[in-house]
CSV table of C-alpha atoms and ligand atoms in Angstrom, one decimal:
chain,number,residue,atom,x,y,z
A,1,MET,CA,16.1,-9.1,-30.4
A,2,ASN,CA,17.0,-12.8,-30.0
A,3,MET,CA,20.0,-13.4,-32.3
A,4,THR,CA,20.6,-16.7,-30.4
A,5,ASP,CA,17.5,-18.2,-31.7
A,6,GLU,CA,18.4,-21.6,-33.1
A,7,ILE,CA,16.9,-20.6,-36.4
A,8,PHE,CA,20.0,-18.4,-36.9
A,9,SER,CA,22.4,-21.3,-36.4
A,10,LEU,CA,20.3,-23.2,-39.0
A,11,ILE,CA,20.8,-20.2,-41.4
A,12,ASP,CA,24.5,-20.4,-40.7
A,13,ALA,CA,24.5,-24.1,-41.5
A,14,GLU,CA,22.6,-23.5,-44.7
A,15,ALA,CA,25.1,-20.7,-45.7
A,16,ALA,CA,27.9,-23.2,-45.2
A,17,ARG,CA,26.1,-25.8,-47.4
A,18,GLN,CA,25.6,-23.2,-50.1
A,19,LEU,CA,29.3,-22.2,-50.1
A,20,ASP,CA,30.7,-25.7,-49.8
A,21,THR,CA,28.6,-27.5,-52.5
A,22,LEU,CA,28.0,-26.8,-56.2
A,23,MET,CA,24.5,-25.3,-56.8
A,24,LEU,CA,23.6,-27.1,-60.0
A,25,ILE,CA,19.8,-26.7,-59.8
A,26,PRO,CA,19.2,-24.4,-62.8
A,27,SER,CA,16.5,-22.4,-61.1
A,28,GLU,CA,18.7,-21.4,-58.2
A,29,ASN,CA,21.3,-18.7,-57.9
A,30,TYR,CA,23.3,-16.5,-55.5
A,31,ALA,CA,21.6,-13.1,-55.0
A,32,SER,CA,24.0,-10.2,-54.3
A,33,ARG,CA,24.4,-8.8,-50.9
A,34,ALA,CA,22.6,-5.6,-52.0
A,35,VAL,CA,19.6,-7.7,-53.2
A,36,ARG,CA,19.6,-9.7,-49.9
A,37,GLU,CA,19.9,-6.6,-47.8
A,38,ALA,CA,16.9,-5.0,-49.5
A,39,ALA,CA,14.9,-8.2,-49.1
A,40,GLY,CA,15.8,-8.4,-45.4
A,41,SER,CA,15.1,-4.7,-44.8
A,42,ILE,CA,12.6,-2.8,-42.7
A,43,LEU,CA,10.4,-2.5,-45.7
A,44,CYS,CA,8.7,-5.7,-44.5
A,45,ASN,CA,7.1,-3.7,-41.8
A,46,LYS,CA,4.8,-1.8,-44.1
A,47,TYR,CA,1.3,-2.5,-45.5
A,48,SER,CA,0.7,-1.0,-49.0
A,49,GLU,CA,-2.4,-2.6,-50.6
A,50,GLY,CA,-3.1,-0.9,-53.9
A,51,TYR,CA,-0.7,0.7,-56.3
A,52,PRO,CA,1.5,3.9,-56.2
A,53,GLY,CA,-0.7,6.9,-55.6
A,54,ARG,CA,-3.7,4.8,-54.8
A,55,ARG,CA,-3.2,2.9,-51.6
A,56,TYR,CA,-5.6,1.8,-48.9
A,57,TYR,CA,-3.1,2.6,-46.2
A,58,GLU,CA,-1.4,5.9,-45.3
A,59,GLY,CA,2.3,6.4,-45.0
A,60,ASN,CA,3.2,5.0,-48.4
A,61,GLU,CA,5.1,8.0,-49.8
A,62,ILE,CA,8.4,6.3,-49.8
A,63,ILE,CA,7.0,2.9,-50.8
A,64,ASP,CA,5.3,4.5,-53.8
A,65,GLN,CA,8.7,5.7,-55.0
A,66,ILE,CA,10.3,2.3,-54.5
A,67,GLU,CA,7.5,0.5,-56.5
A,68,THR,CA,7.5,3.1,-59.2
A,69,GLU,CA,11.2,3.0,-59.7
A,70,THR,CA,11.2,-0.8,-59.8
A,71,THR,CA,8.3,-0.8,-62.3
A,72,GLU,CA,10.1,1.7,-64.5
A,73,ARG,CA,13.3,-0.5,-64.4
A,74,ALA,CA,11.3,-3.6,-65.4
A,75,LYS,CA,9.6,-1.7,-68.3
A,76,LYS,CA,12.9,-0.3,-69.5
A,77,ILE,CA,15.0,-3.5,-69.4
A,78,PHE,CA,12.4,-5.6,-71.2
A,79,GLY,CA,11.2,-2.8,-73.5
A,80,VAL,CA,7.5,-3.1,-72.6
A,81,PRO,CA,4.9,-0.4,-71.8
A,82,TYR,CA,3.5,-2.0,-68.6
A,83,ALA,CA,4.8,-4.0,-65.6
A,84,ASN,CA,3.3,-5.2,-62.4
A,85,VAL,CA,6.1,-6.1,-59.9
A,86,GLN,CA,3.8,-7.2,-57.0
A,87,PRO,CA,3.2,-10.9,-57.7
A,88,TYR,CA,4.5,-13.0,-54.8
A,89,SER,CA,6.1,-15.7,-57.0
A,90,GLY,CA,5.7,-17.5,-60.3
A,91,SER,CA,2.7,-19.7,-59.5
A,92,PRO,CA,0.6,-16.8,-58.1
A,93,ALA,CA,1.6,-14.7,-61.1
A,94,ASN,CA,0.5,-17.3,-63.6
A,95,SER,CA,-2.8,-17.7,-61.7
A,96,GLU,CA,-3.3,-13.9,-61.9
A,97,ILE,CA,-2.6,-13.9,-65.6
A,98,LEU,CA,-5.2,-16.7,-66.2
A,99,PHE,CA,-7.6,-14.9,-63.9
A,100,ALA,CA,-7.2,-11.7,-66.0
A,101,LEU,CA,-7.4,-13.4,-69.4
A,102,ALA,CA,-9.7,-16.4,-69.2
A,103,VAL,CA,-13.0,-17.0,-67.5
A,104,PRO,CA,-13.1,-20.1,-65.4
A,105,GLY,CA,-14.1,-23.1,-67.4
A,106,SER,CA,-12.7,-21.8,-70.6
A,107,THR,CA,-9.9,-23.6,-72.5
A,108,ILE,CA,-6.2,-23.0,-72.0
A,109,MET,CA,-3.1,-24.6,-73.5
A,110,GLY,CA,0.4,-25.2,-72.2
A,111,LEU,CA,3.3,-27.6,-72.4
A,112,LYS,CA,3.0,-30.9,-70.4
A,113,LEU,CA,4.9,-31.0,-67.1
A,114,ALA,CA,6.6,-34.2,-68.1
A,115,SER,CA,7.8,-32.5,-71.3
A,116,GLY,CA,9.5,-29.7,-69.4
A,117,GLY,CA,6.5,-27.4,-68.8
A,118,HIS,CA,5.2,-26.2,-65.4
A,119,LEU,CA,2.3,-27.2,-63.1
A,120,THR,CA,0.6,-23.8,-63.6
A,121,HIS,CA,0.5,-24.2,-67.4
A,122,GLY,CA,-2.6,-26.4,-67.1
A,123,HIS,CA,-1.4,-29.6,-65.4
A,124,PRO,CA,-4.5,-31.6,-65.0
A,125,ASN,CA,-6.4,-32.6,-61.8
A,126,VAL,CA,-4.1,-31.3,-59.1
A,127,THR,CA,-3.5,-27.7,-60.0
A,128,PHE,CA,-5.8,-24.6,-60.2
A,129,SER,CA,-4.8,-24.3,-63.9
A,130,GLY,CA,-6.1,-27.8,-64.7
A,131,LYS,CA,-9.1,-27.7,-62.4
A,132,TYR,CA,-10.6,-24.3,-62.9
A,133,TYR,CA,-9.8,-24.3,-66.7
A,134,ARG,CA,-10.4,-26.8,-69.4
A,135,SER,CA,-6.7,-27.6,-70.1
A,136,VAL,CA,-5.4,-29.0,-73.3
A,137,GLN,CA,-1.7,-29.8,-73.4
A,138,PHE,CA,1.0,-30.3,-76.0
A,139,GLY,CA,4.3,-32.1,-75.8
A,140,LEU,CA,7.6,-32.7,-77.6
A,141,THR,CA,8.7,-34.2,-80.9
A,142,VAL,CA,10.8,-37.3,-80.8
A,143,ASP,CA,14.0,-35.3,-80.9
A,144,GLY,CA,12.9,-33.4,-77.8
A,145,GLN,CA,11.8,-30.1,-79.4
A,146,ILE,CA,8.5,-28.3,-78.6
A,147,ASP,CA,5.9,-29.9,-80.9
A,148,TYR,CA,4.6,-26.8,-82.6
A,149,GLU,CA,2.6,-28.9,-85.0
A,150,GLU,CA,0.8,-30.6,-82.1
A,151,MET,CA,0.3,-27.1,-80.5
A,152,ARG,CA,-1.3,-25.9,-83.8
A,153,GLU,CA,-3.5,-28.9,-84.4
A,154,LYS,CA,-4.8,-28.9,-80.8
A,155,ALA,CA,-5.3,-25.1,-80.9
A,156,LEU,CA,-7.3,-25.3,-84.1
A,157,LEU,CA,-9.4,-28.1,-82.7
A,158,GLU,CA,-9.9,-26.8,-79.1
A,159,LYS,CA,-9.9,-23.0,-79.6
A,160,PRO,CA,-8.1,-22.0,-76.4
A,161,SER,CA,-8.4,-18.5,-75.1
A,162,VAL,CA,-4.8,-18.6,-73.8
A,163,ILE,CA,-1.7,-20.4,-75.0
A,164,ILE,CA,1.2,-20.4,-72.5
A,165,LEU,CA,4.6,-21.1,-73.7
A,166,GLY,CA,7.3,-21.5,-71.1
A,167,THR,CA,9.6,-24.3,-69.8
A,168,THR,CA,11.4,-25.4,-66.7
A,169,ALA,CA,13.4,-28.4,-68.1
A,170,HIS,CA,13.9,-27.7,-71.8
A,171,PRO,CA,17.4,-27.3,-73.3
A,172,PHE,CA,16.3,-25.6,-76.5
A,173,MET,CA,15.4,-22.0,-77.4
A,174,LEU,CA,11.7,-21.2,-77.8
A,175,ASP,CA,10.2,-20.1,-81.1
A,176,TRP,CA,8.0,-17.2,-80.0
A,177,GLN,CA,7.1,-16.2,-83.5
A,178,LYS,CA,5.7,-19.7,-84.3
A,179,ALA,CA,3.7,-19.7,-81.1
A,180,ARG,CA,2.2,-16.3,-81.9
A,181,GLU,CA,1.2,-17.3,-85.4
A,182,ILE,CA,-0.7,-20.2,-83.8
A,183,ALA,CA,-2.3,-18.0,-81.2
A,184,ASP,CA,-3.4,-15.6,-83.9
A,185,GLU,CA,-5.0,-18.3,-85.9
A,186,VAL,CA,-7.4,-19.0,-83.1
A,187,GLY,CA,-7.5,-15.5,-81.5
A,188,ALA,CA,-5.8,-16.6,-78.3
A,189,TYR,CA,-3.6,-14.6,-76.0
A,190,LEU,CA,0.0,-15.8,-76.1
A,191,VAL,CA,1.6,-15.8,-72.6
A,192,ALA,CA,5.4,-16.2,-72.4
A,193,ASP,CA,6.6,-17.7,-69.1
A,194,ILE,CA,10.3,-16.7,-69.2
A,195,SER,CA,11.1,-17.5,-65.6
A,196,HIS,CA,14.1,-19.7,-66.4
A,197,ILE,CA,15.5,-17.6,-69.2
A,198,ALA,CA,14.8,-13.9,-68.2
A,199,GLY,CA,18.5,-13.3,-67.5
A,200,LEU,CA,19.5,-14.9,-70.8
A,201,ILE,CA,17.0,-12.7,-72.7
A,202,ILE,CA,18.4,-9.5,-71.0
A,203,ALA,CA,21.9,-10.7,-71.9
A,204,GLY,CA,20.8,-11.2,-75.5
A,205,VAL,CA,21.6,-14.9,-75.6
A,206,HIS,CA,18.0,-16.1,-76.0
A,207,PRO,CA,15.4,-14.5,-78.3
A,208,SER,CA,13.0,-12.2,-76.6
A,209,PRO,CA,9.3,-12.8,-76.7
A,210,VAL,CA,8.6,-9.1,-76.4
A,211,SER,CA,7.6,-8.6,-80.1
A,212,TYR,CA,5.3,-11.7,-80.1
A,213,ALA,CA,3.8,-12.5,-76.7
A,214,HIS,CA,0.8,-10.4,-75.4
A,215,VAL,CA,1.7,-11.0,-71.7
A,216,ILE,CA,5.0,-12.1,-70.2
A,217,MET,CA,5.6,-13.6,-66.7
A,218,THR,CA,9.0,-14.0,-65.1
A,219,THR,CA,10.1,-15.0,-61.7
A,220,THR,CA,12.9,-12.8,-60.4
A,221,HIS,CA,15.2,-15.3,-58.6
A,222,LYS,CA,16.5,-17.6,-61.3
A,223,THR,CA,18.9,-16.3,-64.1
A,224,LEU,CA,17.7,-12.8,-63.1
A,225,ARG,CA,19.5,-13.2,-59.8
A,226,GLY,CA,17.1,-11.3,-57.7
A,227,PRO,CA,14.9,-12.1,-54.6
A,228,ARG,CA,12.2,-14.7,-54.7
A,229,GLY,CA,9.3,-12.9,-56.5
A,230,ALA,CA,7.8,-12.4,-59.9
A,231,MET,CA,6.5,-9.8,-62.3
A,232,ILE,CA,3.9,-9.6,-65.1
A,233,LEU,CA,4.6,-7.6,-68.2
A,234,VAL,CA,2.2,-6.5,-71.0
A,235,THR,CA,3.8,-5.9,-74.4
A,236,ASP,CA,2.8,-3.4,-77.2
A,237,ALA,CA,1.2,-6.4,-79.0
A,238,GLY,CA,-0.8,-7.1,-75.8
A,239,LEU,CA,-2.0,-3.5,-75.6
A,240,LYS,CA,-2.9,-3.6,-79.3
A,241,LYS,CA,-5.0,-6.8,-78.7
A,242,ASP,CA,-6.7,-5.4,-75.6
A,243,SER,CA,-6.0,-1.9,-74.3
A,244,GLU,CA,-7.6,-2.9,-71.0
A,245,LEU,CA,-4.9,-5.6,-70.3
A,246,PRO,CA,-2.9,-3.5,-67.7
A,247,LYS,CA,-6.1,-2.7,-65.8
A,248,LYS,CA,-7.2,-6.4,-65.9
A,249,ILE,CA,-3.7,-7.6,-64.7
A,250,ASP,CA,-3.7,-4.9,-61.9
A,251,MET,CA,-7.1,-6.0,-60.8
A,252,ALA,CA,-6.2,-9.7,-60.9
A,253,VAL,CA,-3.1,-9.2,-58.7
A,254,ILE,CA,-5.0,-7.1,-56.1
A,255,PRO,CA,-7.8,-7.5,-55.2
A,256,GLY,CA,-8.1,-10.6,-57.4
A,257,MET,CA,-5.5,-12.9,-55.8
A,258,GLN,CA,-3.2,-11.0,-53.4
A,259,GLY,CA,-3.2,-8.6,-50.5
A,260,GLY,CA,-0.4,-6.3,-49.5
A,261,PRO,CA,2.7,-6.4,-51.7
A,262,HIS,CA,5.9,-7.5,-50.2
A,263,ASN,CA,7.7,-4.2,-50.3
A,264,HIS,CA,11.0,-5.6,-49.3
A,265,THR,CA,10.9,-7.9,-52.3
A,266,THR,CA,9.8,-5.1,-54.6
A,267,ALA,CA,12.9,-3.1,-53.6
A,268,ALA,CA,15.1,-6.1,-54.0
A,269,ILE,CA,13.7,-6.8,-57.5
A,270,GLY,CA,14.5,-3.1,-58.3
A,271,ILE,CA,18.1,-3.6,-57.2
A,272,ALA,CA,18.4,-6.9,-59.2
A,273,LEU,CA,17.1,-5.1,-62.3
A,274,GLY,CA,19.7,-2.4,-61.7
A,275,GLU,CA,22.4,-5.0,-61.6
A,276,ALA,CA,21.0,-6.7,-64.7
A,277,ALA,CA,21.2,-3.5,-66.7
A,278,THR,CA,25.1,-3.6,-66.6
A,279,ALA,CA,27.6,-4.8,-69.1
A,280,GLU,CA,28.9,-7.2,-66.3
A,281,PHE,CA,25.5,-8.9,-66.4
A,282,THR,CA,25.5,-9.3,-70.2
A,283,ALA,CA,28.9,-11.0,-69.8
A,284,TYR,CA,27.4,-13.2,-67.1
A,285,GLY,CA,24.5,-14.3,-69.3
A,286,LYS,CA,26.9,-15.2,-72.1
A,287,GLN,CA,29.1,-17.2,-69.8
A,288,ILE,CA,26.1,-19.2,-68.4
A,289,VAL,CA,25.4,-20.5,-71.9
A,290,ALA,CA,29.0,-21.1,-72.7
A,291,ASN,CA,29.4,-23.0,-69.5
A,292,ALA,CA,26.3,-25.1,-70.1
A,293,ARG,CA,27.6,-26.0,-73.6
A,294,ALA,CA,31.0,-27.0,-72.2
A,295,LEU,CA,29.3,-29.0,-69.4
A,296,ALA,CA,27.0,-30.8,-71.9
A,297,ASN,CA,29.9,-31.6,-74.3
A,298,ALA,CA,32.0,-32.9,-71.4
A,299,LEU,CA,29.2,-35.1,-70.1
A,300,LYS,CA,28.6,-36.5,-73.6
A,301,LYS,CA,32.3,-37.4,-73.9
A,302,LYS,CA,31.9,-39.4,-70.7
A,303,GLY,CA,29.0,-41.4,-72.3
A,304,ILE,CA,26.1,-39.7,-70.5
A,305,GLN,CA,23.0,-39.3,-72.6
A,306,LEU,CA,21.3,-35.9,-72.6
A,307,VAL,CA,17.7,-35.1,-73.5
A,308,GLY,CA,17.8,-33.4,-76.9
A,309,GLY,CA,21.5,-34.3,-77.2
A,310,GLY,CA,22.8,-31.1,-75.6
A,311,THR,CA,21.8,-27.6,-74.7
A,312,GLN,CA,21.2,-24.1,-76.2
A,313,ASN,CA,20.5,-22.4,-72.9
A,314,HIS,CA,21.4,-22.7,-69.2
A,315,LEU,CA,20.3,-26.2,-68.5
A,316,ILE,CA,20.9,-29.9,-69.3
A,317,VAL,CA,18.7,-32.9,-68.6
A,318,MET,CA,20.7,-36.1,-68.2
A,319,ASP,CA,18.7,-39.2,-69.3
A,320,PHE,CA,19.3,-42.4,-67.4
A,321,ALA,CA,16.2,-44.2,-68.7
A,322,SER,CA,18.4,-46.9,-70.4
A,323,THR,CA,19.7,-47.8,-66.9
A,324,GLY,CA,16.2,-48.2,-65.4
A,325,GLU,CA,13.1,-46.2,-64.3
A,326,GLY,CA,13.8,-44.1,-61.2
A,327,GLN,CA,17.6,-44.0,-61.9
A,328,GLY,CA,17.4,-40.2,-61.9
A,329,VAL,CA,16.4,-40.3,-58.2
A,330,LEU,CA,19.4,-42.4,-57.3
A,331,VAL,CA,21.8,-40.3,-59.3
A,332,ALA,CA,20.5,-37.1,-57.8
A,333,LYS,CA,20.8,-38.4,-54.2
A,334,ALA,CA,24.3,-39.8,-54.8
A,335,MET,CA,25.3,-36.5,-56.5
A,336,ASN,CA,24.0,-34.6,-53.4
A,337,ALA,CA,26.1,-36.7,-51.1
A,338,ALA,CA,29.1,-35.8,-53.4
A,339,GLY,CA,28.4,-32.1,-53.0
A,340,LEU,CA,26.8,-31.8,-56.5
A,341,VAL,CA,23.3,-30.5,-55.8
A,342,ALA,CA,20.8,-31.1,-58.6
A,343,ASN,CA,17.2,-32.4,-58.9
A,344,PHE,CA,15.7,-35.5,-60.4
A,345,ASN,CA,13.5,-34.8,-63.3
A,346,THR,CA,11.2,-36.5,-65.8
A,347,VAL,CA,12.5,-37.3,-69.3
A,348,PRO,CA,10.1,-37.7,-72.2
A,349,SER,CA,9.9,-41.5,-71.8
A,350,ASP,CA,9.0,-41.4,-68.1
A,351,THR,CA,5.7,-42.6,-66.8
A,352,SER,CA,6.2,-41.7,-63.1
A,353,PRO,CA,6.9,-38.2,-61.8
A,354,PHE,CA,8.0,-39.7,-58.5
A,355,TYR,CA,10.6,-42.1,-59.8
A,356,PRO,CA,11.9,-40.3,-63.0
A,357,SER,CA,14.9,-41.3,-65.0
A,358,GLY,CA,16.5,-37.9,-65.5
A,359,VAL,CA,18.6,-35.4,-63.5
A,360,ARG,CA,18.3,-31.7,-64.3
A,361,ILE,CA,21.4,-29.5,-63.9
A,362,GLY,CA,22.3,-25.9,-64.9
A,363,THR,CA,25.0,-23.4,-64.8
A,364,PRO,CA,23.5,-20.0,-63.6
A,365,ALA,CA,24.8,-20.4,-60.0
A,366,VAL,CA,28.3,-21.8,-60.7
A,367,THR,CA,28.7,-19.1,-63.3
A,368,THR,CA,27.9,-16.5,-60.6
A,369,ARG,CA,30.7,-18.0,-58.6
A,370,GLY,CA,33.1,-17.2,-61.5
A,371,MET,CA,33.5,-20.7,-62.8
A,372,LYS,CA,34.3,-21.2,-66.5
A,373,GLU,CA,34.7,-24.0,-69.1
A,374,THR,CA,37.7,-25.6,-67.3
A,375,GLU,CA,35.6,-26.1,-64.1
A,376,MET,CA,32.7,-27.4,-66.2
A,377,GLU,CA,35.0,-30.3,-67.4
A,378,GLN,CA,35.9,-31.0,-63.8
A,379,ILE,CA,32.2,-31.0,-62.8
A,380,ALA,CA,31.4,-33.4,-65.6
A,381,ASP,CA,34.1,-35.7,-64.5
A,382,TRP,CA,32.7,-35.8,-60.9
A,383,ILE,CA,29.2,-36.4,-62.2
A,384,ALA,CA,30.4,-39.2,-64.4
A,385,GLN,CA,32.2,-40.8,-61.4
A,386,VAL,CA,28.9,-40.7,-59.4
A,387,VAL,CA,26.8,-42.0,-62.2
A,388,ASN,CA,29.2,-45.0,-62.7
A,389,HIS,CA,29.3,-45.6,-58.9
A,390,VAL,CA,25.6,-46.1,-58.7
A,391,LYS,CA,24.8,-47.6,-62.1
A,392,HIS,CA,24.5,-51.1,-60.8
A,393,ILE,CA,21.9,-50.1,-58.2
A,394,HIS,CA,18.2,-49.9,-59.4
A,395,VAL,CA,14.9,-48.7,-57.9
A,396,PRO,CA,12.8,-51.9,-57.4
A,397,THR,CA,10.2,-52.5,-60.1
A,398,GLU,CA,7.7,-53.4,-57.3
A,399,LYS,CA,5.9,-50.1,-56.6
A,400,LYS,CA,5.3,-50.6,-52.9
A,401,GLU,CA,9.0,-51.3,-52.2
A,402,ARG,CA,10.2,-48.1,-53.9
A,403,ALA,CA,9.8,-45.5,-51.1
A,404,ALA,CA,11.6,-47.5,-48.4
A,405,PHE,CA,14.4,-48.5,-50.9
A,406,VAL,CA,15.0,-44.9,-51.8
A,407,GLN,CA,15.0,-43.8,-48.2
A,408,GLN,CA,17.6,-46.4,-47.3
A,409,PHE,CA,19.7,-45.4,-50.4
A,410,ALA,CA,19.6,-41.8,-49.3
A,411,TRP,CA,21.0,-42.8,-45.9
A,412,ASP,CA,23.6,-45.1,-47.4
A,413,VAL,CA,25.1,-42.5,-49.8
A,414,LYS,CA,25.6,-40.1,-46.9
A,415,MET,CA,28.2,-42.5,-45.5
A,416,ASP,CA,29.7,-43.7,-48.8
A,417,ALA,CA,33.5,-43.1,-48.7
A,418,PHE,CA,33.8,-42.8,-52.5
A,419,LEU,CA,31.1,-40.0,-52.6
A,420,LEU,CA,32.4,-38.3,-49.5
A,421,ASN,CA,35.8,-38.1,-51.1
A,422,ILE,CA,34.3,-36.3,-54.2
A,423,ALA,CA,32.5,-34.0,-51.8
A,424,LYS,CA,35.9,-33.1,-50.3
A,425,GLU,CA,37.3,-32.3,-53.8
A,426,VAL,CA,34.2,-30.2,-54.5
A,427,ARG,CA,34.7,-28.2,-51.3
A,428,ALA,CA,38.3,-27.5,-52.4
A,429,LEU,CA,37.0,-26.2,-55.8
A,430,CYS,CA,34.4,-24.1,-54.0
A,431,ALA,CA,37.0,-22.5,-51.8
A,432,GLN,CA,38.8,-21.3,-55.0
A,433,PHE,CA,35.5,-19.6,-56.1
A,434,PRO,CA,34.1,-18.0,-52.9
A,435,VAL,CA,30.7,-16.3,-53.2
A,436,GLU,CA,31.1,-12.7,-52.3
A,437,ARG,CA,27.6,-13.3,-51.1
A,438,GLU,CA,28.3,-14.5,-47.5
A,439,VAL,CA,25.4,-14.7,-45.0
B,501,LIG,N1,10.5,-24.7,-59.2
B,501,LIG,C1,10.9,-24.1,-60.5
B,501,LIG,C2,12.0,-24.8,-61.1
B,501,LIG,O1,12.8,-25.4,-60.4
B,501,LIG,O2,12.2,-24.8,-62.3
B,501,LIG,C3,9.8,-23.9,-61.4
B,501,LIG,O3,8.8,-23.3,-60.7
C-alpha cells in the first residue's frame, strides 16, 4: 500500500480547504465519518450486477443484505412502496427514469436550466434529455415563481408523456399538487426531482411530493448528507398509474444504463438514511431553513438583491444584473478568495450561461457545522464587503475579451489583501465550528 502517493497529500490539502472555508454551495455538505467510512470500505471490491437474490455473480450473500436494508430504509423514510438505490448519481438516475417512462423521440417537459432547472430535465441540444427526446420547457413568472400556467398551456398543446418538476436554483417551495393536476390533464407521468430538498422533505420543512408524483428521484449527497449517489422511488400513485413501473425502473437501471452497483455507495446511503431518521436530523433540516432566511434577510439589509426577494428553502440566488452581465462570475471568484465558496449562477434576465449575473449560496453545509442565525449575519456582512469591493470592476462587453479578463481577475483576487484579510476572519470562525468530519 502506497500511502505516500502524492494524491494523499492532495486529499489532505482539500480537507484543509474544506475545514478553513465556508462551504456555501447549496448542493454540497459534510458527510459523517460513518458515511465516509462505508463509502471508502472494502465493499468497492465486489461485483453485484442484478438485484438482491438475483445476481449474475456469486458471493453476494452479504451485499444482498446491505442493498435490501438500504432499500427498506429508503422506502420507510419517504413512505413509498418501491425504491431503487443503485443509480450512480442524479444525471444517470434521470436518464434511467426517462428511459423507463418515455420512448425516444417522445415529448418531455421540464423547467429551463436558466430558470433554475437541471440539464437532465430536457435542456436542448447538448444533453441526452434534449437530444433523444422532444423537449418542451417552461420557465418562471416575473416574480420568480414556477410558471404553472405556462406549464399547463404547453402541456395541453404539446402532450408530453413525462413532466419533470425539480430545481437546482429556485428559492421557493414547489407545488406538487398543481403539477400533478396538469400531468393528469394530459395523461403524463409526473416525476419529482427532489435532489436539493430531500433532507428538507424528511425534516418536514418542505411539502413532500409522495402523494402527487408518480416517480421521485433524489441524489443522496446534498441536504440528505450521504455519499455521492442517487435513488429512484415509485409512489402509490405511480403504482396505480402503472403497476409495471418498478420492473421498468429496475430494467432501466440495469441492464438499461448501468452495470455493477457501487456497493460501497449503497452501504453509505443506508447509513445516511439511518442518520436522517433521527430527531437530530429533523432539527438540522429546520435550522437549514431558519439559517437561509436569516442569511437572506441580512443580505437584503445590506442592499443585495435576491432572486424572488428571499427564500423559503435552503438556498438564495443573489442577483447582480443591475451591476452588469457577468458580475456573478466576478463576485463568486472574489468570494472564493475570501474563503466564501459559492458558485456563479444564471438569474432570469441572463442571456449567457458562461457569464451570468447571479451567485447561488445555501446553508446546508454551514448548518452541519453548527452555525446559526448569528453566524449568518456575519457571513452576510463578509459577502457584502466582497460585493462592494468588486462592484466597480466589470466583465468586458466585448465577448472575445471576456475569458482572458476573468482569468486575470481570478489571479488578482488571490493576492488581494482586502479579500485575504476576510479569508483570515473566515478561518477564525471556521475554527470555532470544527467539522467532526475530519479526513
Ligand atoms: N450540480 C448540482 C447542483 O449543484 O445543484 C445539480 O446537479
